Tab-separated table of C-alpha atoms in Angstrom:
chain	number	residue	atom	x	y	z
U	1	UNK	CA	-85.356	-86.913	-189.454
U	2	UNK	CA	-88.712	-88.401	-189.035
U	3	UNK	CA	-90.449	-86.296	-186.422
U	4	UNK	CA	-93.841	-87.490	-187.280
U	5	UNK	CA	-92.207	-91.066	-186.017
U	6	UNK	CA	-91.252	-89.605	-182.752
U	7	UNK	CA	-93.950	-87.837	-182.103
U	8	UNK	CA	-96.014	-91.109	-181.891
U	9	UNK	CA	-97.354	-92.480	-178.245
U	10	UNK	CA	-96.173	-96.219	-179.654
U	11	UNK	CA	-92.606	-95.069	-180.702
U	12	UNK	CA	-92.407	-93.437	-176.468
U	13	UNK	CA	-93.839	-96.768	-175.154
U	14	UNK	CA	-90.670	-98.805	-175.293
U	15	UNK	CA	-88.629	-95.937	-173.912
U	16	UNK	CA	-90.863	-95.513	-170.992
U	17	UNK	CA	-90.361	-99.832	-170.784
U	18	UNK	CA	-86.824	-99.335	-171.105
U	19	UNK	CA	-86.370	-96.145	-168.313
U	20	UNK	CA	-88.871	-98.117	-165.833
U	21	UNK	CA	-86.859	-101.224	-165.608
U	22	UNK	CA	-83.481	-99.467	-165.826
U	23	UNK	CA	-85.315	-98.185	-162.561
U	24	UNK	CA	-86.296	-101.173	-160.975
U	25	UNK	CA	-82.986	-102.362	-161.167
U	26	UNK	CA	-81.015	-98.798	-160.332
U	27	UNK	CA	-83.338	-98.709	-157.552
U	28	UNK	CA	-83.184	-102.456	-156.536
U	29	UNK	CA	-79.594	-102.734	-156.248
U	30	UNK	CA	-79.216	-99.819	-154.604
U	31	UNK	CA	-81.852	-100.804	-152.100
U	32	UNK	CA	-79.919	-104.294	-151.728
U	33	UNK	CA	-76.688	-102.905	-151.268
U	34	UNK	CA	-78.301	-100.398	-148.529
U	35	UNK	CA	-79.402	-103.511	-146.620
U	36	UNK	CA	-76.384	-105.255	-147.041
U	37	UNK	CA	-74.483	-102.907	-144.911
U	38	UNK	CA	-76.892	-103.638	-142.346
U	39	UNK	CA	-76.377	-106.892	-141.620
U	40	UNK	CA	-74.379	-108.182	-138.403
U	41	UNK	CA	-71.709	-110.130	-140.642
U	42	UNK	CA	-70.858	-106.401	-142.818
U	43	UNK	CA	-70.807	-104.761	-139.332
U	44	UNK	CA	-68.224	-106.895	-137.469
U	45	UNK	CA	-66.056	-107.511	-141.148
U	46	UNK	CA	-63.487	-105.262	-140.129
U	47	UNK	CA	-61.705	-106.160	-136.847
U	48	UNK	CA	-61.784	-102.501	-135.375
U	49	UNK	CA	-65.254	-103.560	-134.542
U	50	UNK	CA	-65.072	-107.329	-134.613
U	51	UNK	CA	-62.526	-107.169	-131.612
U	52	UNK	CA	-63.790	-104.363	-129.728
U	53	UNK	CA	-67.566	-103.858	-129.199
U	54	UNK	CA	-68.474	-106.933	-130.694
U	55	UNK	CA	-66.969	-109.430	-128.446
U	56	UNK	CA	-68.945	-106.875	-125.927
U	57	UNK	CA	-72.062	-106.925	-127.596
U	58	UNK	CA	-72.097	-110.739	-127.722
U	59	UNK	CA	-72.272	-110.749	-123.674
U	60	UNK	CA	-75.356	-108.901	-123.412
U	61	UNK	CA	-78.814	-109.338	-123.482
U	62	UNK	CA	-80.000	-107.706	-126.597
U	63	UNK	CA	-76.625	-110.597	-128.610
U	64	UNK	CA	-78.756	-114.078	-126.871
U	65	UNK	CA	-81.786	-114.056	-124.724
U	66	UNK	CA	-84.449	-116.198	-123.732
U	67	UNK	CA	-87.120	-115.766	-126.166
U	68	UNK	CA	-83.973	-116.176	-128.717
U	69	UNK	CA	-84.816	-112.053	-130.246
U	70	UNK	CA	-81.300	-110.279	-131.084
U	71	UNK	CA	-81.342	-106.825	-131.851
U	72	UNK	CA	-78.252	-106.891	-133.971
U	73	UNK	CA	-75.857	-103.753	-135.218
U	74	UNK	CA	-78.045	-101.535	-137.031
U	75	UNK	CA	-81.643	-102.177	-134.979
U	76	UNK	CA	-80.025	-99.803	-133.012
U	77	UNK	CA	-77.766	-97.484	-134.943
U	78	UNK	CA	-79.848	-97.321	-138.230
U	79	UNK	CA	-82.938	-96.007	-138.773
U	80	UNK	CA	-85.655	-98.035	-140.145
U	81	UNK	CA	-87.660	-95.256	-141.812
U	82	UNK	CA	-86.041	-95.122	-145.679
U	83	UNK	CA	-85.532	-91.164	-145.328
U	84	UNK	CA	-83.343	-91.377	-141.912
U	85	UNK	CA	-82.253	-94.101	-143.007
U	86	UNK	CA	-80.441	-92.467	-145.955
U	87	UNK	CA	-79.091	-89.475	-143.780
U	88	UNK	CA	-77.641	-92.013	-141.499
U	89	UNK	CA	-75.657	-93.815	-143.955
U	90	UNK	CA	-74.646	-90.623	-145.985
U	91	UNK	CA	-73.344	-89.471	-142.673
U	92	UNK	CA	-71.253	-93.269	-141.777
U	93	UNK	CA	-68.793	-92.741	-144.820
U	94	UNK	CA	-66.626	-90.543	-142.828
U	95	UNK	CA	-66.532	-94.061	-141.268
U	96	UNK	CA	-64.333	-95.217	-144.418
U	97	UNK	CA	-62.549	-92.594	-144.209
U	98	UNK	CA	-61.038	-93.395	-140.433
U	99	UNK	CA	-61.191	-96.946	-141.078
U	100	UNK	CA	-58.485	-95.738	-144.048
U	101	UNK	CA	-56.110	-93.862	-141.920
U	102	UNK	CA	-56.732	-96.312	-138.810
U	103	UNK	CA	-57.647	-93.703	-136.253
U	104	UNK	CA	-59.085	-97.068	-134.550
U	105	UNK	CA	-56.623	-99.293	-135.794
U	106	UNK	CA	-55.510	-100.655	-132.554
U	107	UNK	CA	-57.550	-101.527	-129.356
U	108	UNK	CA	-55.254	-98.376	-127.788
U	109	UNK	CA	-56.393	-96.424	-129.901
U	110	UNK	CA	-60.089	-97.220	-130.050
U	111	UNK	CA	-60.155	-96.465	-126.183
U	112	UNK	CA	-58.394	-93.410	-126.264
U	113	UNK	CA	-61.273	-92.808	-128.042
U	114	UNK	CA	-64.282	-94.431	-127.180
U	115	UNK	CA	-65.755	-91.691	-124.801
U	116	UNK	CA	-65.732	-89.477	-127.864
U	117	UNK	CA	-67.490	-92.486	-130.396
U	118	UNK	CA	-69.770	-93.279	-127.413
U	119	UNK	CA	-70.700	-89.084	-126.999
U	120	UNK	CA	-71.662	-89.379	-130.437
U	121	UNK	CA	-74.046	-92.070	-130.565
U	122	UNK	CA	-75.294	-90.971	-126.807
U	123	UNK	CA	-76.092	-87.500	-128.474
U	124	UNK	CA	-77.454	-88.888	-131.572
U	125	UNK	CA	-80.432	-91.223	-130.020
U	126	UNK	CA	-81.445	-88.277	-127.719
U	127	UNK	CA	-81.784	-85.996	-130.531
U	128	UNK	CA	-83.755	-88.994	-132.538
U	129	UNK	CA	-85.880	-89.148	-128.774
U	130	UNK	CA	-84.515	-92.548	-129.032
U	131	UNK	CA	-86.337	-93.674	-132.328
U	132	UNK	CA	-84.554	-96.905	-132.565
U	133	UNK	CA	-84.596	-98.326	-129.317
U	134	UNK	CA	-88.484	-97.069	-129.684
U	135	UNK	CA	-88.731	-99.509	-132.501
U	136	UNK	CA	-88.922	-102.414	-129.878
U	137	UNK	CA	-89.543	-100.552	-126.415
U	138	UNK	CA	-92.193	-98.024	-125.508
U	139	UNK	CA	-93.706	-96.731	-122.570
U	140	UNK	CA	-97.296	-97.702	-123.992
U	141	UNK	CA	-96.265	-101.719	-124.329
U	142	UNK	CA	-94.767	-102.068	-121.109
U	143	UNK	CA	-96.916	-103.888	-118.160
U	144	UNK	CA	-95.889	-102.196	-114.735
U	145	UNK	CA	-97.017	-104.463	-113.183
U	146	UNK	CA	-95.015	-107.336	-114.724
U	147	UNK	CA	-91.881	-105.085	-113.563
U	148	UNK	CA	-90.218	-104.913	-110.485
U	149	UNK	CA	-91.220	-102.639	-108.038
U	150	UNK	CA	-87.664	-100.904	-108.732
U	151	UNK	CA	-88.266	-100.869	-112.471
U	152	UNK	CA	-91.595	-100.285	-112.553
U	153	UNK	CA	-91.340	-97.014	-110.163
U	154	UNK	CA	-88.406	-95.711	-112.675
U	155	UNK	CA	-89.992	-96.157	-115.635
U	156	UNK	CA	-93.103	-94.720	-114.844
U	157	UNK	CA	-90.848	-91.321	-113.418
U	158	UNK	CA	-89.315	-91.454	-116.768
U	159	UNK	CA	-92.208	-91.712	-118.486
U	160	UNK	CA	-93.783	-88.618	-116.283
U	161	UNK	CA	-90.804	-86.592	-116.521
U	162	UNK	CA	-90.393	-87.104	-120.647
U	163	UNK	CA	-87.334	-88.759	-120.089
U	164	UNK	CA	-85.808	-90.588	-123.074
U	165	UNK	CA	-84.284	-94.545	-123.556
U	166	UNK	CA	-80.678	-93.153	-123.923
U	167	UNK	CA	-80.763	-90.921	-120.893
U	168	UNK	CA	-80.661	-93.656	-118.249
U	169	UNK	CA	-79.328	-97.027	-121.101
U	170	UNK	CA	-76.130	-96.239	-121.394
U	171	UNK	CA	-73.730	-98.957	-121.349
U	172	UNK	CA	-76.657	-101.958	-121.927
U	173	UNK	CA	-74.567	-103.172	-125.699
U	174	UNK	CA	-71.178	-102.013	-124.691
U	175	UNK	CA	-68.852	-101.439	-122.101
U	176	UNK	CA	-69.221	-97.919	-120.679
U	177	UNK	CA	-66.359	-95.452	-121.211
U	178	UNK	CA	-63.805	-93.924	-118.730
U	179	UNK	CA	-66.100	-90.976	-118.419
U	180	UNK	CA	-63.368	-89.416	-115.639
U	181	UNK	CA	-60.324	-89.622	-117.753
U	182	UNK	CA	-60.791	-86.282	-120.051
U	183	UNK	CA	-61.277	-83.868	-116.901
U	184	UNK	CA	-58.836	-85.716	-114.698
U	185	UNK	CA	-55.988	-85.331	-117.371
U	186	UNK	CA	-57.473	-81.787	-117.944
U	187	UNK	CA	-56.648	-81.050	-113.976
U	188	UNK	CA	-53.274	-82.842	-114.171
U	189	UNK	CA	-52.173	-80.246	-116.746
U	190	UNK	CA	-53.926	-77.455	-114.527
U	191	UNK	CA	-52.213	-78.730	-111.390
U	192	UNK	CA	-48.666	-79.072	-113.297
U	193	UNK	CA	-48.970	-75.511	-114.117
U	194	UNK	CA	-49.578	-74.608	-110.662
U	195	UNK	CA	-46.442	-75.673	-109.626
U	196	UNK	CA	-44.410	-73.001	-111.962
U	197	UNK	CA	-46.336	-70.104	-110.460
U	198	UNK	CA	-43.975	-68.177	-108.829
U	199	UNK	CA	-46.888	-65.667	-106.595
U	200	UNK	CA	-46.069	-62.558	-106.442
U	201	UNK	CA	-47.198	-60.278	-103.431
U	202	UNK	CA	-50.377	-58.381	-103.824
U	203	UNK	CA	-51.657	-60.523	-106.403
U	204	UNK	CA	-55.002	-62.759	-106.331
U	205	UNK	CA	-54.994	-66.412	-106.807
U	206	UNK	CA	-57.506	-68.979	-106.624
U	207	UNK	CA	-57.544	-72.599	-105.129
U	208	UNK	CA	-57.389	-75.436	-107.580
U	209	UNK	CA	-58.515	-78.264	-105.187
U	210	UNK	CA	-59.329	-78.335	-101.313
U	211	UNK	CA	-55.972	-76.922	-99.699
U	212	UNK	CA	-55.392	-77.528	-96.108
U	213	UNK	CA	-54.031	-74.022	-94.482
U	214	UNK	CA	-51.999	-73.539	-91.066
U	215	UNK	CA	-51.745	-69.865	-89.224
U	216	UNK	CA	-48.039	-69.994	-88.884
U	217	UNK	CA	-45.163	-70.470	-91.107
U	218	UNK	CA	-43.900	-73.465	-89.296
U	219	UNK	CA	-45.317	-77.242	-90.136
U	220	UNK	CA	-48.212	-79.146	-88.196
U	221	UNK	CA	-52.037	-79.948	-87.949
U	222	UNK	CA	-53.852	-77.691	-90.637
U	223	UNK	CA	-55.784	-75.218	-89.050
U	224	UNK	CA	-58.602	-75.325	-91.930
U	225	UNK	CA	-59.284	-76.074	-95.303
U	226	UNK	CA	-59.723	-74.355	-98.324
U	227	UNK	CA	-62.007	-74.645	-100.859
U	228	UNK	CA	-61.643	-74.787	-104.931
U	229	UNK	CA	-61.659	-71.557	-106.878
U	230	UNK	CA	-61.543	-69.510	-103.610
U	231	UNK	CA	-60.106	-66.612	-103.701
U	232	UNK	CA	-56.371	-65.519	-102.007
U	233	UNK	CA	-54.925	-62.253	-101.804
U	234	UNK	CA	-50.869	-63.401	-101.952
U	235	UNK	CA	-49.038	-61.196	-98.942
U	236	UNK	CA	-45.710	-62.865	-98.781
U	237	UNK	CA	-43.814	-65.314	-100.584
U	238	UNK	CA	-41.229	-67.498	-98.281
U	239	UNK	CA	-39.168	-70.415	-99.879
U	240	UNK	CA	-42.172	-73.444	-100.835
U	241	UNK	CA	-44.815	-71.066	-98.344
U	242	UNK	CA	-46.717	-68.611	-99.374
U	243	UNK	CA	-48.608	-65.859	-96.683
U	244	UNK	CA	-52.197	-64.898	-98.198
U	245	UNK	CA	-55.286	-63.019	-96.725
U	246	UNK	CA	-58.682	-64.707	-97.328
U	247	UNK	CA	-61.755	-63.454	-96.855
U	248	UNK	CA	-65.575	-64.009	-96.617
U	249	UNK	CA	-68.570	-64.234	-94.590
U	250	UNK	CA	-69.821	-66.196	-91.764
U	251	UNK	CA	-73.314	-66.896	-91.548
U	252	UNK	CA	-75.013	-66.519	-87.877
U	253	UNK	CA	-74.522	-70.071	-86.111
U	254	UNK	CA	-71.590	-71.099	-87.957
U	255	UNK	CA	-68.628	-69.170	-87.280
U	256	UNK	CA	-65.926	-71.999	-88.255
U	257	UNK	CA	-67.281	-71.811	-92.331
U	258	UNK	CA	-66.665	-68.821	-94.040
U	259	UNK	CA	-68.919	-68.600	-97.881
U	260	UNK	CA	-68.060	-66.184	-100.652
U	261	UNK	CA	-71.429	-64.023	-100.258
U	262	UNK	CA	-73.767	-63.305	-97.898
U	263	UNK	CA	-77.108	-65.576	-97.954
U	264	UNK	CA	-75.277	-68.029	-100.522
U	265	UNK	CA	-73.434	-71.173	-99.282
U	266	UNK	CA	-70.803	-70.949	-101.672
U	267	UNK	CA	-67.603	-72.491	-99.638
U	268	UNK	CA	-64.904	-70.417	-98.964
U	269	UNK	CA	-62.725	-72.436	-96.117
U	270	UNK	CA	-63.758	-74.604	-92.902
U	271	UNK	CA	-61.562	-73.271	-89.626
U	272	UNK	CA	-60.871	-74.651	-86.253
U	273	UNK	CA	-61.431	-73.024	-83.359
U	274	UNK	CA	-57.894	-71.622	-83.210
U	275	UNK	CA	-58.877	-70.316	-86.595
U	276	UNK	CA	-61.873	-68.318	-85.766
U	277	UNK	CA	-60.470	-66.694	-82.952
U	278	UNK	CA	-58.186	-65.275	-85.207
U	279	UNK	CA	-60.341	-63.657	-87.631
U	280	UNK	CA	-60.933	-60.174	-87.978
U	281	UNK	CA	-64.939	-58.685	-88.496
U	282	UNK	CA	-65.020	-56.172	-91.538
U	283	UNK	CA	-68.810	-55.552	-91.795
U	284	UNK	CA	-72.005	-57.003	-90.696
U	285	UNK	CA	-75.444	-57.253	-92.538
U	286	UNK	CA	-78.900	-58.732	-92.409
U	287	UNK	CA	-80.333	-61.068	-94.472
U	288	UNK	CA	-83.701	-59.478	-95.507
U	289	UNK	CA	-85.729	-62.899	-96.696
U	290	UNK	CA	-84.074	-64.940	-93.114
U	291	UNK	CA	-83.224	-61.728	-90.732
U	292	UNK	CA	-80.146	-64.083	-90.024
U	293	UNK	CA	-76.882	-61.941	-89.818
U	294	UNK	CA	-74.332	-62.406	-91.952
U	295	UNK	CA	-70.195	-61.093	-90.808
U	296	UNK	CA	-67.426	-60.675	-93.033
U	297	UNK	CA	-64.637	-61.512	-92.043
U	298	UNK	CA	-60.465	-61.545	-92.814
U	299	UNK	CA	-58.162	-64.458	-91.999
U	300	UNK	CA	-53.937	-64.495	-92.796
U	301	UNK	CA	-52.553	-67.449	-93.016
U	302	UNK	CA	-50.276	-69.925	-94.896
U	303	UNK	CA	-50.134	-72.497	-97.379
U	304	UNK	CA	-47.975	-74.300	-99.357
U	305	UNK	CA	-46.550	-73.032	-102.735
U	306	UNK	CA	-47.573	-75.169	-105.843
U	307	UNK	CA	-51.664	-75.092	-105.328
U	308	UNK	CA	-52.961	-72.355	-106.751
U	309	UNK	CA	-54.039	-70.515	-110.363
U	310	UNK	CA	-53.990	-67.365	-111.250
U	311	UNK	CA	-57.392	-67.389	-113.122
U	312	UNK	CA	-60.618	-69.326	-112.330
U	313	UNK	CA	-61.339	-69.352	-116.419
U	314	UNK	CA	-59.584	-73.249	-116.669
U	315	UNK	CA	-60.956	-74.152	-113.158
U	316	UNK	CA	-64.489	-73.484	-114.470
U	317	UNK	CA	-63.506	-75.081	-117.823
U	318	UNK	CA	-63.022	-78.596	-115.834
U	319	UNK	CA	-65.804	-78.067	-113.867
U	320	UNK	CA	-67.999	-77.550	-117.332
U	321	UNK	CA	-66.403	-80.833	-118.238
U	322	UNK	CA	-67.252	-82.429	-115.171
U	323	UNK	CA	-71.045	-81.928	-115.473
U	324	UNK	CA	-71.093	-82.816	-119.128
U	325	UNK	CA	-69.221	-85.863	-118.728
U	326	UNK	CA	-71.023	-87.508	-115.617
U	327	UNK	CA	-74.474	-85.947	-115.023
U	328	UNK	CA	-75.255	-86.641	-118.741
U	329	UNK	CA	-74.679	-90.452	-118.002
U	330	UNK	CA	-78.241	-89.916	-116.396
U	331	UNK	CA	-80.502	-87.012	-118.196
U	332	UNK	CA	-79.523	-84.403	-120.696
U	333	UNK	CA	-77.381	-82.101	-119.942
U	334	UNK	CA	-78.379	-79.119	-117.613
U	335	UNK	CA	-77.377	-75.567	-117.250
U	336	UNK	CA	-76.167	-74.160	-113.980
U	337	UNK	CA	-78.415	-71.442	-114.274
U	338	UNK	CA	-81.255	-73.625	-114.109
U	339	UNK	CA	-81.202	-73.436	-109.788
U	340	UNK	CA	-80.016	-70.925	-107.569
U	341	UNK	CA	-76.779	-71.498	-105.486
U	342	UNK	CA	-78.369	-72.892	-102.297
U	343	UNK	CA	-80.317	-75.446	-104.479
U	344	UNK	CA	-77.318	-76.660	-105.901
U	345	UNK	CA	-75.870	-78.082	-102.663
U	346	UNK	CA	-78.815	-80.445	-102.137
U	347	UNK	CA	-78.443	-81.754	-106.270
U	348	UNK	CA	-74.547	-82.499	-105.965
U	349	UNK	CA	-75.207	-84.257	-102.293
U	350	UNK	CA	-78.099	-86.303	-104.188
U	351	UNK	CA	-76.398	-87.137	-107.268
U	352	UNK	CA	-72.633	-87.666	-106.297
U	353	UNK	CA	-73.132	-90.812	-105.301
U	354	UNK	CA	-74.062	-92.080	-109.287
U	355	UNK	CA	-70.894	-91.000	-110.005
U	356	UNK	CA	-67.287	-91.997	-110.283
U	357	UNK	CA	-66.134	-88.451	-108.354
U	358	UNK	CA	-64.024	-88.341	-106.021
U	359	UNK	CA	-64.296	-85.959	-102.974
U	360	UNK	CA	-62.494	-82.787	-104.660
U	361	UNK	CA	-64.037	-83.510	-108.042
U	362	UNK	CA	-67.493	-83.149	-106.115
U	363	UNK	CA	-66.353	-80.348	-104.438
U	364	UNK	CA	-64.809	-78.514	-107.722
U	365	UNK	CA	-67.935	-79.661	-109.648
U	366	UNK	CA	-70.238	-78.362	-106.507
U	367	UNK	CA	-68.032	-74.596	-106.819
U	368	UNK	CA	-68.821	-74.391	-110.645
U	369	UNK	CA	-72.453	-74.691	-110.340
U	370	UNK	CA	-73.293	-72.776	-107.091
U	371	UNK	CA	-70.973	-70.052	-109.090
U	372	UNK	CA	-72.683	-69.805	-112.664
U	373	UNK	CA	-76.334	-70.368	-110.479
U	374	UNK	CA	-79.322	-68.741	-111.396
U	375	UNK	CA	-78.514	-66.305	-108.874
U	376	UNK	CA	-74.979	-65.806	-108.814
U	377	UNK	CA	-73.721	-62.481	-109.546
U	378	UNK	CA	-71.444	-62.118	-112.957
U	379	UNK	CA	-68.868	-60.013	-111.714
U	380	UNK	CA	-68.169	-62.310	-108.769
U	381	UNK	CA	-67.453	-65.313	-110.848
């Protein structure tokens, strides 16, 4: 073998040529085929999407527009930058994958599933701060005064508060998901459940929704309410009624609302007068921040068999659910712990009516976070 040969710079030269353009065009086609998954027609080629959020896509603002500038599939779900860019579509071949076995074959299908594909994306752009809506919108470009008062007055909040596009832009491409339907079949299960608990005397159940009471065995008017996850100590069990003992305190003023601990509007039940009268004091104390006294109090009384669990672990499950699924449609998610009890009264009356709640979702929702508060007490959960 002639080293001598190899050794020489001239003999390397046209290997070097050779490896540099075998680079180019390694590098070049992989570069074109990169970008030709990008495009609108590859995006809408197979008809899970070309039936489905593309027919949605094409009624919005971002598909046609006056100044005729479309923001098409990937100027929103790709990154630009060549690095994210390569994460992002290492990460879409799982895509193939359920495009294989048709997990969104059908347009069932793709909305029994769309909250979940929609959670995804939703999480996604607020972990990226919103990089690729950033691409076309900032806070720095925008004119206030060009905006409507409305507009303006949000955006600059936003803006102030390090709020993020995707926090308050859901649902501006594509057609917003049925953000209720996870916890309400969640409760459906709970509340079939319910109705196979036979109770059996001395033991402790807890409201699943906001269950009207009466103070005698025979039917008419309720004689209160009460409210999810309270507690019930069962006394008797008579054919579809059930005799129970609740308790809890009445804060100085408001005798006909009784709260699970002193100084802490957690709901427990709303009475009528009849009710009241027949409560019986336990114990008095004083608040020491409000010197307002605080009684508690014991009530027997009936309700109807079928309404009750005997755990709060699943009703505290939904009401988890609850706040991910519809408080997240605004800002990112927040803990319970992040306000006391009392506070929490004022954010659920403020923010309910953004939502698609109804009065006992509220009211379970309302129970979960006044009971995992900053100041709630563990072992009264």
């Amino acid at each position: 073998m002639n080293v001598k040969w190899m050794r020489s710079p001239w003999s390397l030269a046209p290997v070097a040529v050779l490896a540099a353009i075998a680079g180019v065009v390694i590098w070049g086609g992989f570069n074109t085929a990169m970008e030709a998954t990008n495009t609108l027609g590859f995006c809408v080629s197979c008809h899970e999407m070309r039936d489905n959020v593309y027919q949605e896509y094409k009624k919005t603002v971002h598909y046609q527009n006056r100044t005729g500038v479309r923001a098409t599939c990937s100027d929103c779900h790709v990154p630009r930058d060549w690095l994210h860019k390569v994460t992002r579509k290492v990460t879409a071949t799982k895509e193939l994958y359920h495009w294989a076995i048709g997990s969104i074959g059908t347009q069932e299908k793709f909305e029994a599933k769309r909250h979940e594909l929609a959670r995804h994306e939703w999480d996604r752009m607020r972990a990226s701060d919103s990089r690729e809506c950033r691409n076309c919108h900032s806070f720095e470009a925008m004119d206030f005064h060009k905006q409507s008062a409305k507009a303006a007055s949000a955006m600059t909040a936003a803006m102030k508060a390090g709020k993020t596009c995707i926090d308050c832009h859901k649902g501006i491409a594509h057609k917003l998901p049925d953000i209720t339907a996870r916890h309400r079949a969640a409760f459906a299960q709970l509340a079939a459940e319910a109705k196979t608990l036979t109770p059996a005397a001395g033991a402790t159940l807890y409201a699943i929704a906001r269950t009207p009471f009466r103070l005698a065995r025979a039917e008419g008017e309720p004689d209160g309410e009460i409210a999810p996850a309270a507690a019930v100590t069962v006394q008797r069990l008579d054919g579809d009624a059930v005799e129970v003992e609740l308790q809890g305190w009445q804060r100085e003023g408001s005798p006909e609302i009784l709260y699970q601990r002193p100084s802490q509007r957690v709901l427990v039940a709303t009475l009528n007068e009849t009710a009241v009268e027949k409560l019986t004091t336990l114990e008095t104390v004083t608040d020491a921040d409000t010197d307002q006294l605080w009684t508690r109090a014991r009530l027997v009384l009936w309700v109807a068999v079928g309404g009750f669990a005997p755990s709060r672990d699943p009703l505290w499950r939904i009401g988890a659910r609850i706040n991910d699924d519809n408080c997240t449609m605004c800002h990112a998610l927040r803990a319970p712990n992040i306000a006391t009890a009392n506070q929490w009264i004022g954010h659920v009356n403020a923010m309910k009516r953004f939502t698609a709640l109804d009065s006992d979702e509220v009211a379970l929702l309302q129970s979960y976070l006044q009971n995992h508060a900053r100041d709630a007490a563990p072992e009264k959960r």
